Each structure stands twice: as C-alpha cells, then as structure tokens.
Amino acid sequence: MFNVLKTFIARAGLTPYNVARKRGELKYLLLTESTSNDG
C-alpha cells in the first residue's frame, strides 16, 4: 500500500512540506479503511 502511495506522490510531483522553509505542498496523508464488507 505505501509503495503505491509513494509512487503516486512522485508521479504527481508533490513536494513534501518543509516546516523550516515553509515550502512544499504535501503536509500529510489521511487514509481510512472501511470495516464494511459490502465491496
């Protein structure tokens, strides 16, 4: 799962946020998982 996200972030050209420089686009990822089995 994380390898897929890492690849997506790289392909999308998102720059991780740098607090010291106050620059970048990506601050965090919020992932959720459904507990439903309804496909």
Short mmCIF file of the C-alpha atoms (twelve columns), coordinates in Angstrom:
data_MODEL
# 
_entry.id   MODEL 
# 
loop_
_atom_site.group_PDB 
_atom_site.id 
_atom_site.type_symbol 
_atom_site.label_atom_id 
_atom_site.label_alt_id 
_atom_site.label_comp_id 
_atom_site.label_asym_id 
_atom_site.label_seq_id 
_atom_site.Cartn_x 
_atom_site.Cartn_y 
_atom_site.Cartn_z 
_atom_site.pdbx_PDB_model_num 
ATOM 1  C CA . MET A 1  0.000   0.000  0.000   1 
ATOM 2  C CA . PHE A 2  2.685   2.528  0.959   1 
ATOM 3  C CA . ASN A 3  4.773   1.775  -2.128  1 
ATOM 4  C CA . VAL A 4  1.747   2.591  -4.292  1 
ATOM 5  C CA . LEU A 5  1.259   5.890  -2.458  1 
ATOM 6  C CA . LYS A 6  4.947   6.739  -2.703  1 
ATOM 7  C CA . THR A 7  4.865   6.144  -6.463  1 
ATOM 8  C CA . PHE A 8  1.693   8.226  -6.857  1 
ATOM 9  C CA . ILE A 9  3.191   11.142 -4.897  1 
ATOM 10 C CA . ALA A 10 6.347   11.071 -7.021  1 
ATOM 11 C CA . ARG A 11 4.419   10.913 -10.314 1 
ATOM 12 C CA . ALA A 12 2.116   13.718 -9.227  1 
ATOM 13 C CA . GLY A 13 5.157   15.883 -8.472  1 
ATOM 14 C CA . LEU A 14 4.062   16.674 -4.924  1 
ATOM 15 C CA . THR A 15 6.806   18.212 -2.810  1 
ATOM 16 C CA . PRO A 16 6.849   17.276 0.888   1 
ATOM 17 C CA . TYR A 17 6.230   20.264 3.154   1 
ATOM 18 C CA . ASN A 18 9.367   21.640 4.813   1 
ATOM 19 C CA . VAL A 19 8.463   23.336 8.106   1 
ATOM 20 C CA . ALA A 20 11.717  25.288 8.405   1 
ATOM 21 C CA . ARG A 21 11.383  26.750 4.909   1 
ATOM 22 C CA . LYS A 22 7.582   26.944 4.991   1 
ATOM 23 C CA . ARG A 23 7.507   25.455 1.498   1 
ATOM 24 C CA . GLY A 24 6.072   22.407 -0.152  1 
ATOM 25 C CA . GLU A 25 2.679   21.010 -0.988  1 
ATOM 26 C CA . LEU A 26 2.233   17.726 0.833   1 
ATOM 27 C CA . LYS A 27 1.786   18.039 4.597   1 
ATOM 28 C CA . TYR A 28 0.147   14.711 5.365   1 
ATOM 29 C CA . LEU A 29 -1.911  11.846 4.007   1 
ATOM 30 C CA . LEU A 30 -5.157  10.836 5.631   1 
ATOM 31 C CA . LEU A 31 -6.024  7.210  4.986   1 
ATOM 32 C CA . THR A 32 -9.193  5.457  6.060   1 
ATOM 33 C CA . GLU A 33 -10.251 1.849  5.851   1 
ATOM 34 C CA . SER A 34 -13.821 0.688  5.584   1 
ATOM 35 C CA . THR A 35 -14.893 -2.003 8.010   1 
ATOM 36 C CA . SER A 36 -17.797 -2.885 5.723   1 
ATOM 37 C CA . ASN A 37 -17.609 -5.975 3.547   1 
ATOM 38 C CA . ASP A 38 -20.087 -4.580 1.015   1 
ATOM 39 C CA . GLY A 39 -17.402 -4.202 -1.679  1 
# 
